[in-house]
């Protein structure tokens, strides 16, 4: 059961790990692609917009300069209002749909008499044209619309290019360029979406390629944790993941070899103890019979001989019990239960009655608690825990049977409490160790189960509990004494055991 829970937990952790890695890889890939796409498109948009505006500006300046040069050749200075108006109209006709303004001192002529030029030709531009000797331009916003204003002075055709006092300005509507750059920006924005989607698809493909070895390694690790020591990972390639897979395989080989060696040593030790215990049974049976006869006739022997006879009888009984306990502790490792559905309250009453403890123990048994257990092993657990409480605690000894429910399911609980001195400091951590005795100077230790001081009783009880998928905990009583709590999974017929 523990392996199953561990495997399920490992599976959940692995799925979270792979899912988290995939999410981070895809997110990182998409973010990098998005930043790259936005940066590239922003730079492309900036360059394209600059090129469009620069082309418009250059065309406006060149067209105006060429047209002014052609018209000014037949223009007399100083002009009157009529000639200045004709000059502005001719210049405008030659450069397309642009408004031309001609200025000579206080005279101003506009190619389109209905057009409003104030605000589109600024004071700054007029000043720059008047004080300079070349074309000047300025981008302006007028009534929310973009315009380009170009101005230049008209010079004489003689060698020194003196200014004639005539200034020409052309106003060009930039709404077409604005619409072109807006359409370009929309295209750039629309192009980012498919780029990001393509990046996400490529990221998923790349993540799958990268994470596939990780999933295989995770699967092999879970199988290994579940007990399949032969689980290995195929090593492909020469990258870091291949090195990791090779390292895992080497570690698994070493662990499998160690596990095999330990199992062989444990099997040999178990056979040795079993053989020794079996061989000791026959001479111990003979010794027990002799010791029994001596104890029966001890009253007829001299005092020293009688004391020796009783000592021999007690120690022989203790040795016999130790041999039986050794057989039991190794039998508890068999990991096979003779399980059947059992009424636990009836089983507990029978166990107490068999040992004559019915009158010595107070019971609080929840009736009707039935579970699939090995009745003989439950009897061993009860004998050890209750026997311990009777020998090393103080009355009253209480046995409580009930059920409990937690996140891991429903459990059977059996509490054995006494009112004795409790466990000494430091004994709680070792009370389930084999051959441990809380007081080595006493004939029977607090960790004993049988009354003969072998120190194996609580270890035997814990092994039998683990065979059922349960455990035994020990704690101090509410007032005094010790409380041993057996917890077993509440299984019924058809649910099976592990």
CSV table of C-alpha atoms in Angstrom, one decimal:
chain,number,residue,atom,x,y,z
A,1,UNK,CA,0.0,0.0,0.0
A,2,UNK,CA,2.8,2.4,0.8
A,3,UNK,CA,4.4,1.8,-2.5
A,4,UNK,CA,1.1,2.5,-4.3
A,5,UNK,CA,0.7,5.8,-2.5
A,6,UNK,CA,4.3,6.7,-3.1
A,7,UNK,CA,3.9,5.8,-6.8
A,8,UNK,CA,0.7,7.9,-7.1
A,9,UNK,CA,2.4,10.8,-5.4
A,10,UNK,CA,5.5,10.5,-7.6
A,11,UNK,CA,3.2,10.4,-10.7
A,12,UNK,CA,1.5,13.6,-9.6
A,13,UNK,CA,4.8,15.3,-8.9
A,14,UNK,CA,6.2,14.2,-12.3
A,15,UNK,CA,3.1,15.5,-14.1
A,16,UNK,CA,3.3,18.8,-12.3
A,17,UNK,CA,7.1,19.0,-13.1
A,18,UNK,CA,6.7,18.2,-16.8
A,19,UNK,CA,3.6,20.4,-17.1
A,20,UNK,CA,5.5,23.2,-15.4
A,21,UNK,CA,8.6,22.8,-17.6
A,22,UNK,CA,6.5,22.7,-20.7
A,23,UNK,CA,4.6,25.8,-19.7
A,24,UNK,CA,7.7,27.7,-18.8
A,25,UNK,CA,9.4,26.7,-22.1
A,26,UNK,CA,6.5,27.7,-24.2
A,27,UNK,CA,6.0,30.9,-22.3
A,28,UNK,CA,9.7,31.8,-22.6
A,29,UNK,CA,9.7,30.9,-26.3
A,30,UNK,CA,6.6,33.0,-27.0
A,31,UNK,CA,7.8,35.9,-25.0
A,32,UNK,CA,11.2,36.0,-26.8
A,33,UNK,CA,9.4,35.6,-30.2
A,34,UNK,CA,6.9,38.4,-29.3
A,35,UNK,CA,9.7,40.7,-28.1
A,36,UNK,CA,11.7,39.9,-31.3
A,37,UNK,CA,8.7,40.4,-33.5
A,38,UNK,CA,7.6,43.7,-31.9
A,39,UNK,CA,11.2,45.0,-32.0
A,40,UNK,CA,11.7,44.0,-35.6
A,41,UNK,CA,8.4,45.3,-36.8
A,42,UNK,CA,8.8,48.5,-34.8
A,43,UNK,CA,12.2,49.1,-36.4
A,44,UNK,CA,10.8,48.3,-39.8
A,45,UNK,CA,7.8,50.6,-39.3
A,46,UNK,CA,10.1,53.4,-38.1
A,47,UNK,CA,12.4,53.0,-41.2
A,48,UNK,CA,9.4,52.8,-43.6
A,49,UNK,CA,7.7,55.8,-42.1
A,50,UNK,CA,10.9,57.8,-42.2
A,51,UNK,CA,11.5,56.8,-45.8
A,52,UNK,CA,7.9,57.8,-46.8
A,53,UNK,CA,8.1,61.1,-45.1
A,54,UNK,CA,11.6,61.8,-46.5
A,55,UNK,CA,10.5,61.0,-50.0
A,56,UNK,CA,7.5,63.3,-49.6
A,57,UNK,CA,9.7,66.1,-48.3
A,58,UNK,CA,12.3,65.7,-51.0
A,59,UNK,CA,9.7,65.6,-53.7
A,60,UNK,CA,8.0,68.8,-52.3
A,61,UNK,CA,11.3,70.7,-52.1
A,62,UNK,CA,12.6,69.6,-55.6
A,63,UNK,CA,9.2,70.3,-57.3
A,64,UNK,CA,8.9,73.7,-55.8
A,65,UNK,CA,12.5,74.7,-56.6
A,66,UNK,CA,12.3,73.5,-60.2
A,67,UNK,CA,8.9,75.2,-60.8
A,68,UNK,CA,10.0,78.5,-59.1
A,69,UNK,CA,13.1,78.5,-61.3
A,70,UNK,CA,11.1,78.1,-64.4
A,71,UNK,CA,8.4,80.7,-63.6
A,72,UNK,CA,10.8,83.3,-62.1
A,73,UNK,CA,12.8,83.6,-65.3
A,74,UNK,CA,10.0,85.7,-66.8
A,75,UNK,CA,9.1,87.5,-63.6
A,76,UNK,CA,9.9,91.2,-63.1
A,77,UNK,CA,10.8,92.6,-59.7
A,78,UNK,CA,9.3,94.6,-58.1
A,79,UNK,CA,5.9,93.1,-58.9
A,80,UNK,CA,2.4,94.4,-58.4
A,81,UNK,CA,-0.4,92.5,-56.8
A,82,UNK,CA,-1.7,91.2,-60.1
A,83,UNK,CA,1.6,89.9,-61.4
A,84,UNK,CA,2.4,88.4,-58.0
A,85,UNK,CA,-1.0,86.5,-58.1
A,86,UNK,CA,-0.2,85.2,-61.6
A,87,UNK,CA,3.2,84.1,-60.4
A,88,UNK,CA,1.6,82.1,-57.5
A,89,UNK,CA,-0.9,80.6,-59.8
A,90,UNK,CA,1.7,79.5,-62.4
A,91,UNK,CA,3.9,77.9,-59.7
A,92,UNK,CA,0.8,76.1,-58.3
A,93,UNK,CA,-0.2,74.8,-61.7
A,94,UNK,CA,3.2,73.2,-62.2
A,95,UNK,CA,3.4,71.3,-58.9
A,96,UNK,CA,0.0,69.8,-58.6
A,97,UNK,CA,-2.6,70.2,-55.9
A,98,UNK,CA,-0.6,72.4,-53.6
A,99,UNK,CA,-1.4,75.9,-52.3
A,100,UNK,CA,1.3,78.4,-53.2
A,101,UNK,CA,1.8,81.6,-51.4
A,102,UNK,CA,4.1,84.3,-52.9
A,103,UNK,CA,5.3,87.2,-50.7
A,104,UNK,CA,7.1,90.4,-51.7
A,105,UNK,CA,7.5,92.8,-48.9
A,106,UNK,CA,3.9,93.7,-48.0
A,107,UNK,CA,2.3,92.1,-51.0
A,108,UNK,CA,0.9,88.5,-50.5
A,109,UNK,CA,-0.6,86.4,-53.2
A,110,UNK,CA,-2.3,83.0,-52.8
A,111,UNK,CA,-2.8,80.5,-55.7
A,112,UNK,CA,-6.2,79.6,-54.2
A,113,UNK,CA,-8.0,82.7,-53.0
A,114,UNK,CA,-10.3,80.7,-50.8
A,115,UNK,CA,-7.6,78.8,-49.0
A,116,UNK,CA,-6.6,79.8,-45.4
A,117,UNK,CA,-2.9,79.9,-45.0
A,118,UNK,CA,-2.6,81.4,-41.6
A,119,UNK,CA,-1.5,78.6,-39.2
A,120,UNK,CA,-0.1,76.5,-41.9
A,121,UNK,CA,2.8,78.9,-42.7
A,122,UNK,CA,4.2,79.8,-39.3
A,123,UNK,CA,6.1,82.8,-38.2
A,124,UNK,CA,9.1,80.6,-37.6
A,125,UNK,CA,9.1,79.3,-41.2
A,126,UNK,CA,8.8,82.8,-42.6
A,127,UNK,CA,11.7,84.1,-40.5
A,128,UNK,CA,13.8,81.1,-41.5
A,129,UNK,CA,13.2,81.7,-45.2
A,130,UNK,CA,13.8,85.5,-44.9
A,131,UNK,CA,17.1,85.1,-43.1
A,132,UNK,CA,18.4,82.0,-45.0
A,133,UNK,CA,19.4,81.4,-48.5
A,134,UNK,CA,17.9,78.0,-49.2
A,135,UNK,CA,14.8,75.9,-48.9
A,136,UNK,CA,13.2,75.5,-45.5
A,137,UNK,CA,10.4,73.1,-44.5
A,138,UNK,CA,8.2,72.5,-41.5
A,139,UNK,CA,5.6,69.8,-40.6
A,140,UNK,CA,2.6,71.3,-39.0
A,141,UNK,CA,-0.8,70.1,-37.7
A,142,UNK,CA,-3.7,72.4,-38.7
A,143,UNK,CA,-7.2,71.6,-37.5
A,144,UNK,CA,-6.1,68.1,-36.6
A,145,UNK,CA,-4.7,67.4,-40.1
A,146,UNK,CA,-1.0,67.0,-41.0
A,147,UNK,CA,0.6,69.4,-43.6
A,148,UNK,CA,4.1,70.1,-44.9
A,149,UNK,CA,5.0,73.7,-45.5
A,150,UNK,CA,8.0,74.4,-47.7
A,151,UNK,CA,9.5,77.9,-48.3
A,152,UNK,CA,12.4,79.4,-50.2
A,153,UNK,CA,13.7,82.8,-51.2
A,154,UNK,CA,13.9,83.6,-55.0
A,155,UNK,CA,17.4,84.8,-56.0
A,156,UNK,CA,18.7,86.6,-59.0
A,157,UNK,CA,20.3,84.5,-61.7
A,158,UNK,CA,23.5,86.5,-61.7
A,159,UNK,CA,26.7,85.0,-60.2
A,160,UNK,CA,26.3,86.2,-56.6
A,161,UNK,CA,22.7,84.8,-56.2
A,162,UNK,CA,21.4,87.8,-54.4
A,163,UNK,CA,17.9,87.5,-52.9
A,164,UNK,CA,15.3,89.3,-54.8
A,165,UNK,CA,13.0,89.9,-51.9
A,166,UNK,CA,10.5,87.5,-53.4
A,167,UNK,CA,9.6,84.5,-51.1
A,168,UNK,CA,7.6,81.5,-52.2
A,169,UNK,CA,5.8,79.0,-49.9
A,170,UNK,CA,4.0,75.7,-50.9
A,171,UNK,CA,1.6,73.9,-48.6
A,172,UNK,CA,1.4,70.1,-49.2
A,173,UNK,CA,-1.4,68.0,-47.7
A,174,UNK,CA,0.2,65.0,-45.9
A,175,UNK,CA,-3.0,63.0,-45.2
A,176,UNK,CA,-2.2,60.5,-47.9
A,177,UNK,CA,1.2,59.8,-46.3
A,178,UNK,CA,-0.5,59.6,-42.9
A,179,UNK,CA,-3.0,57.0,-44.2
A,180,UNK,CA,-0.2,55.0,-45.8
A,181,UNK,CA,1.8,54.9,-42.6
A,182,UNK,CA,-1.4,54.0,-40.6
A,183,UNK,CA,-2.1,51.2,-43.0
A,184,UNK,CA,1.5,50.0,-42.6
A,185,UNK,CA,1.2,50.1,-38.8
A,186,UNK,CA,-2.0,48.0,-39.1
A,187,UNK,CA,-0.2,45.5,-41.3
A,188,UNK,CA,2.6,45.3,-38.8
A,189,UNK,CA,0.3,44.8,-35.9
A,190,UNK,CA,-1.7,42.1,-37.8
A,191,UNK,CA,1.5,40.4,-38.7
A,192,UNK,CA,2.5,40.0,-35.0
A,193,UNK,CA,-0.4,37.7,-34.2
A,194,UNK,CA,0.5,34.9,-36.7
A,195,UNK,CA,4.2,35.3,-35.7
A,196,UNK,CA,3.3,34.7,-32.0
A,197,UNK,CA,1.0,31.7,-32.9
A,198,UNK,CA,3.7,30.2,-35.0
A,199,UNK,CA,6.2,30.7,-32.2
A,200,UNK,CA,3.7,29.0,-29.8
A,201,UNK,CA,3.4,26.0,-32.2
A,202,UNK,CA,7.2,25.8,-32.6
A,203,UNK,CA,7.6,26.1,-28.8
A,204,UNK,CA,5.2,23.2,-28.2
A,205,UNK,CA,7.1,21.1,-30.7
A,206,UNK,CA,10.5,22.0,-29.2
A,207,UNK,CA,9.2,21.5,-25.6
A,208,UNK,CA,7.9,18.0,-26.7
A,209,UNK,CA,11.3,17.2,-28.1
A,210,UNK,CA,13.1,18.4,-25.0
A,211,UNK,CA,10.7,17.0,-22.4
A,212,UNK,CA,10.2,13.5,-24.0
A,213,UNK,CA,13.5,12.2,-22.4
A,214,UNK,CA,12.4,13.9,-19.1
A,215,UNK,CA,9.1,12.0,-19.2
A,216,UNK,CA,10.8,8.7,-19.9
A,217,UNK,CA,13.2,9.4,-17.0
A,218,UNK,CA,10.3,10.3,-14.7
A,219,UNK,CA,8.4,7.1,-15.7
A,220,UNK,CA,11.5,5.0,-15.1
A,221,UNK,CA,12.0,6.7,-11.7
A,222,UNK,CA,8.4,6.0,-10.7
A,223,UNK,CA,8.7,2.4,-11.7
A,224,UNK,CA,11.9,2.2,-9.7
A,225,UNK,CA,10.3,3.8,-6.7
A,226,UNK,CA,7.4,1.3,-6.9
A,227,UNK,CA,9.8,-1.6,-6.6
A,228,UNK,CA,10.7,-2.4,-10.3
A,229,UNK,CA,14.5,-2.3,-9.8
A,230,UNK,CA,15.0,-3.5,-13.4
A,231,UNK,CA,13.6,-0.2,-14.8
A,232,UNK,CA,16.0,1.6,-17.1
A,233,UNK,CA,16.1,4.5,-19.5
A,234,UNK,CA,17.3,4.2,-23.1
A,235,UNK,CA,20.3,6.5,-23.7
A,236,UNK,CA,20.1,8.4,-27.0
A,237,UNK,CA,22.3,11.2,-28.2
A,238,UNK,CA,25.3,12.8,-26.5
A,239,UNK,CA,23.7,15.8,-24.7
A,240,UNK,CA,23.1,16.6,-21.0
A,241,UNK,CA,19.9,14.6,-20.9
A,242,UNK,CA,21.7,11.5,-22.3
A,243,UNK,CA,24.3,11.9,-19.6
A,244,UNK,CA,21.5,12.2,-17.0
A,245,UNK,CA,19.9,9.0,-18.3
A,246,UNK,CA,23.3,7.2,-18.3
A,247,UNK,CA,23.8,8.3,-14.7
A,248,UNK,CA,20.4,7.1,-13.7
A,249,UNK,CA,21.0,3.7,-15.3
A,250,UNK,CA,24.4,3.4,-13.4
A,251,UNK,CA,22.8,4.3,-10.1
A,252,UNK,CA,19.9,1.9,-10.7
A,253,UNK,CA,22.4,-0.9,-11.5
A,254,UNK,CA,24.3,-0.2,-8.3
A,255,UNK,CA,21.1,-0.1,-6.2
A,256,UNK,CA,19.8,-3.3,-7.8
A,257,UNK,CA,23.0,-5.1,-7.1
A,258,UNK,CA,23.0,-3.9,-3.5
A,259,UNK,CA,19.3,-4.9,-3.1
A,260,UNK,CA,20.0,-8.3,-4.4
A,261,UNK,CA,23.0,-8.7,-2.1
A,262,UNK,CA,20.9,-7.5,0.9
A,263,UNK,CA,18.1,-9.9,0.0
A,264,UNK,CA,20.4,-12.8,-0.2
A,265,UNK,CA,22.0,-11.9,3.1
A,266,UNK,CA,18.6,-11.5,4.7
A,267,UNK,CA,17.4,-14.8,3.3
A,268,UNK,CA,20.5,-16.5,4.7
A,269,UNK,CA,20.1,-14.9,8.1
A,270,UNK,CA,16.5,-15.9,8.2
A,271,UNK,CA,17.3,-19.5,7.2
A,272,UNK,CA,20.0,-19.6,9.8
A,273,UNK,CA,17.8,-18.3,12.7
A,274,UNK,CA,15.0,-20.6,11.6
A,275,UNK,CA,17.3,-23.6,11.4
A,276,UNK,CA,18.8,-22.8,14.8
A,277,UNK,CA,15.4,-22.2,16.4
A,278,UNK,CA,14.1,-25.5,14.9
A,279,UNK,CA,17.2,-27.4,16.1
A,280,UNK,CA,16.8,-25.9,19.6
A,281,UNK,CA,13.1,-27.0,19.9
A,282,UNK,CA,13.9,-30.6,20.5
A,283,UNK,CA,16.5,-30.2,23.3
A,284,UNK,CA,14.4,-27.3,24.8
A,285,UNK,CA,11.4,-29.6,24.9
A,286,UNK,CA,13.5,-32.2,26.9
A,287,UNK,CA,14.9,-29.4,29.1
A,288,UNK,CA,11.4,-28.1,29.7
A,289,UNK,CA,10.2,-31.5,30.8
A,290,UNK,CA,13.1,-32.0,33.2
A,291,UNK,CA,12.7,-28.5,34.6
A,292,UNK,CA,9.0,-29.1,35.1
A,293,UNK,CA,9.7,-32.3,37.1
A,294,UNK,CA,12.4,-30.5,39.1
A,295,UNK,CA,10.0,-27.6,39.9
A,296,UNK,CA,7.3,-30.0,40.9
A,297,UNK,CA,9.6,-31.7,43.4
A,298,UNK,CA,11.3,-28.5,44.5
A,299,UNK,CA,9.6,-28.5,47.9
A,300,UNK,CA,11.2,-31.9,48.7
A,301,UNK,CA,14.7,-30.6,47.8
A,302,UNK,CA,17.2,-28.8,50.1
A,303,UNK,CA,16.7,-25.0,49.9
A,304,UNK,CA,19.7,-24.3,47.6
A,305,UNK,CA,18.7,-27.2,45.3
A,306,UNK,CA,15.1,-26.0,45.3
A,307,UNK,CA,16.1,-22.4,44.4
A,308,UNK,CA,18.4,-23.8,41.6
A,309,UNK,CA,15.6,-26.0,40.3
A,310,UNK,CA,13.1,-23.0,40.1
A,311,UNK,CA,15.8,-20.9,38.4
A,312,UNK,CA,16.5,-23.5,35.8
A,313,UNK,CA,12.7,-23.8,35.2
A,314,UNK,CA,12.3,-20.1,34.8
A,315,UNK,CA,15.2,-19.7,32.5
A,316,UNK,CA,14.3,-22.7,30.4
A,317,UNK,CA,10.8,-21.2,29.9
A,318,UNK,CA,12.4,-17.9,29.0
A,319,UNK,CA,14.7,-19.6,26.5
A,320,UNK,CA,11.7,-21.4,24.9
A,321,UNK,CA,9.8,-18.2,24.6
A,322,UNK,CA,12.7,-16.5,23.0
A,323,UNK,CA,13.0,-19.2,20.4
A,324,UNK,CA,9.2,-18.9,19.7
A,325,UNK,CA,9.6,-15.1,19.4
A,326,UNK,CA,12.5,-15.5,17.0
A,327,UNK,CA,10.3,-17.8,14.8
A,328,UNK,CA,7.4,-15.3,15.0
A,329,UNK,CA,9.5,-12.2,14.1
A,330,UNK,CA,10.8,-13.9,11.0
A,331,UNK,CA,7.4,-15.4,10.1
A,332,UNK,CA,6.1,-11.8,10.2
A,333,UNK,CA,8.3,-11.0,7.2
A,334,UNK,CA,6.5,-13.5,5.0
A,335,UNK,CA,4.3,-10.7,3.5
A,336,UNK,CA,1.4,-13.1,3.1
A,337,UNK,CA,-1.7,-13.0,5.1
A,338,UNK,CA,-4.3,-15.6,5.8
A,339,UNK,CA,-7.0,-12.9,5.7
A,340,UNK,CA,-10.7,-13.2,6.1
A,341,UNK,CA,-13.5,-10.8,7.1
A,342,UNK,CA,-13.5,-10.8,10.9
A,343,UNK,CA,-15.7,-9.2,13.6
A,344,UNK,CA,-12.9,-7.4,15.5
A,345,UNK,CA,-14.8,-6.9,18.7
A,346,UNK,CA,-15.4,-10.7,19.0
A,347,UNK,CA,-11.8,-11.3,18.1
A,348,UNK,CA,-10.6,-9.0,20.9
A,349,UNK,CA,-12.8,-10.6,23.5
A,350,UNK,CA,-11.7,-14.1,22.4
A,351,UNK,CA,-8.0,-13.0,22.7
A,352,UNK,CA,-8.5,-11.6,26.2
A,353,UNK,CA,-10.5,-14.6,27.3
A,354,UNK,CA,-7.9,-17.1,26.0
A,355,UNK,CA,-5.3,-15.5,28.3
A,356,UNK,CA,-7.5,-15.0,31.3
A,357,UNK,CA,-7.4,-11.2,31.0
A,358,UNK,CA,-11.1,-10.5,30.7
A,359,UNK,CA,-11.4,-9.4,34.4
A,360,UNK,CA,-8.2,-7.4,34.4
A,361,UNK,CA,-8.9,-5.3,31.3
A,362,UNK,CA,-11.6,-2.6,30.8
A,363,UNK,CA,-12.9,-2.7,27.3
A,364,UNK,CA,-14.8,-0.1,25.2
A,365,UNK,CA,-15.5,-2.0,21.9
A,366,UNK,CA,-17.4,-0.5,19.0
A,367,UNK,CA,-19.7,-3.4,18.0
A,368,UNK,CA,-20.1,-4.4,14.4
A,369,UNK,CA,-16.6,-3.4,13.2
A,370,UNK,CA,-15.7,-5.9,10.5
A,371,UNK,CA,-12.6,-6.0,8.5
A,372,UNK,CA,-10.5,-8.3,6.4
A,373,UNK,CA,-7.6,-9.3,8.6
A,374,UNK,CA,-5.4,-12.3,9.6
A,375,UNK,CA,-7.0,-13.2,12.9
A,376,UNK,CA,-4.0,-15.1,14.2
A,377,UNK,CA,-1.8,-12.0,13.7
A,378,UNK,CA,-4.3,-9.7,15.3
A,379,UNK,CA,-4.3,-12.1,18.3
A,380,UNK,CA,-0.5,-11.8,18.4
A,381,UNK,CA,-0.7,-8.0,18.4
A,382,UNK,CA,-3.3,-7.9,21.1
A,383,UNK,CA,-1.3,-10.4,23.2
A,384,UNK,CA,1.8,-8.3,23.0
A,385,UNK,CA,0.3,-4.8,23.6
A,386,UNK,CA,-2.2,-5.9,26.4
A,387,UNK,CA,0.4,-8.1,28.0
A,388,UNK,CA,2.9,-5.3,28.1
A,389,UNK,CA,0.4,-3.0,29.7
A,390,UNK,CA,-0.5,-5.5,32.4
A,391,UNK,CA,3.1,-6.3,33.3
A,392,UNK,CA,4.7,-2.9,33.2
A,393,UNK,CA,1.8,-0.5,33.7
A,394,UNK,CA,-0.7,-0.1,36.5
A,395,UNK,CA,-4.4,-0.7,36.5
A,396,UNK,CA,-6.8,0.1,35.1
A,397,UNK,CA,-5.7,-1.2,31.6
A,398,UNK,CA,-8.2,0.0,29.0
A,399,UNK,CA,-8.7,-1.4,25.5
A,400,UNK,CA,-10.7,0.8,23.1
A,401,UNK,CA,-11.8,-0.3,19.6
A,402,UNK,CA,-13.2,2.2,17.1
A,403,UNK,CA,-12.9,3.7,13.7
A,404,UNK,CA,-11.5,6.9,12.2
A,405,UNK,CA,-11.7,8.7,8.9
A,406,UNK,CA,-9.0,10.9,7.4
A,407,UNK,CA,-7.8,12.0,4.0
A,408,UNK,CA,-6.3,8.5,3.4
A,409,UNK,CA,-9.5,6.6,4.0
A,410,UNK,CA,-11.2,4.8,6.9
A,411,UNK,CA,-9.2,3.1,9.6
A,412,UNK,CA,-9.7,0.7,12.5
A,413,UNK,CA,-8.1,2.0,15.7
A,414,UNK,CA,-7.2,0.0,18.8
A,415,UNK,CA,-5.9,1.8,21.8
A,416,UNK,CA,-4.3,0.0,24.8
A,417,UNK,CA,-3.7,2.4,27.7
A,418,UNK,CA,-2.4,1.8,31.2
A,419,UNK,CA,-1.9,4.0,34.2
A,420,UNK,CA,1.7,3.0,35.1
A,421,UNK,CA,4.8,5.1,35.2
A,422,UNK,CA,4.9,5.4,31.4
A,423,UNK,CA,7.9,5.1,29.2
A,424,UNK,CA,11.2,6.6,30.5
A,425,UNK,CA,12.8,9.5,28.5
A,426,UNK,CA,14.2,8.3,25.2
A,427,UNK,CA,12.4,5.0,25.3
A,428,UNK,CA,9.6,6.0,22.9
A,429,UNK,CA,11.9,6.3,19.9
A,430,UNK,CA,13.3,2.8,20.5
A,431,UNK,CA,10.4,0.9,22.0
A,432,UNK,CA,9.8,-1.0,18.7
A,433,UNK,CA,13.5,-2.0,18.2
A,434,UNK,CA,14.3,-5.6,18.5
A,435,UNK,CA,15.7,-6.8,21.8
A,436,UNK,CA,15.3,-3.3,23.2
A,437,UNK,CA,14.4,-3.2,26.9
A,438,UNK,CA,13.6,0.0,28.7
A,439,UNK,CA,15.4,-1.2,31.9
A,440,UNK,CA,18.2,-3.7,31.2
A,441,UNK,CA,18.5,-4.5,34.9
A,442,UNK,CA,15.0,-5.9,35.1
A,443,UNK,CA,14.1,-9.4,34.2
A,444,UNK,CA,11.3,-8.3,31.9
A,445,UNK,CA,11.7,-5.1,29.8
A,446,UNK,CA,9.1,-2.6,29.0
A,447,UNK,CA,9.4,-3.6,25.3
A,448,UNK,CA,8.7,-7.2,26.1
A,449,UNK,CA,5.6,-8.8,24.8
A,450,UNK,CA,5.3,-12.2,26.3
A,451,UNK,CA,6.4,-12.1,29.9
A,452,UNK,CA,9.7,-13.7,29.3
A,453,UNK,CA,11.8,-10.6,28.7
A,454,UNK,CA,12.9,-11.3,25.1
A,455,UNK,CA,12.5,-7.7,24.0
A,456,UNK,CA,10.8,-8.8,20.8
A,457,UNK,CA,7.2,-8.3,21.6
A,458,UNK,CA,6.6,-4.7,20.3
A,459,UNK,CA,8.7,-5.4,17.3
A,460,UNK,CA,6.6,-8.5,16.5
A,461,UNK,CA,3.4,-6.5,17.0
A,462,UNK,CA,4.6,-3.7,14.6
A,463,UNK,CA,5.7,-6.2,11.9
A,464,UNK,CA,2.2,-7.8,12.0
A,465,UNK,CA,0.6,-4.4,11.8
A,466,UNK,CA,2.7,-3.4,8.8
A,467,UNK,CA,1.6,-6.6,7.1
A,468,UNK,CA,-1.9,-5.3,7.2
A,469,UNK,CA,-0.9,-1.9,5.9
A,470,UNK,CA,-1.1,-0.3,9.3
A,471,UNK,CA,1.1,0.9,12.0
A,472,UNK,CA,1.5,1.3,15.8
A,473,UNK,CA,2.1,4.6,17.6
A,474,UNK,CA,3.0,5.2,21.2
A,475,UNK,CA,2.3,8.3,23.3
A,476,UNK,CA,2.0,9.4,26.9
A,477,UNK,CA,-1.4,9.1,28.5
A,478,UNK,CA,-3.5,12.1,29.3
A,479,UNK,CA,-2.7,11.8,33.0
A,480,UNK,CA,0.0,9.1,33.2
A,481,UNK,CA,1.0,5.8,31.7
A,482,UNK,CA,1.5,4.9,28.1
A,483,UNK,CA,-0.9,4.6,25.2
A,484,UNK,CA,-0.2,2.2,22.3
A,485,UNK,CA,-2.5,2.8,19.2
A,486,UNK,CA,-2.9,0.3,16.4
A,487,UNK,CA,-4.2,1.7,13.1
A,488,UNK,CA,-5.3,-0.7,10.3
A,489,UNK,CA,-7.0,0.1,7.0
A,490,UNK,CA,-10.7,-0.8,7.3
A,491,UNK,CA,-11.0,-3.2,4.4
A,492,UNK,CA,-14.0,-5.4,3.9
A,493,UNK,CA,-14.6,-8.5,1.7
A,494,UNK,CA,-13.9,-7.8,-1.9
A,495,UNK,CA,-11.5,-4.9,-1.3
A,496,UNK,CA,-8.4,-7.1,-1.0
A,497,UNK,CA,-5.2,-6.5,1.0
A,498,UNK,CA,-1.7,-5.5,0.0
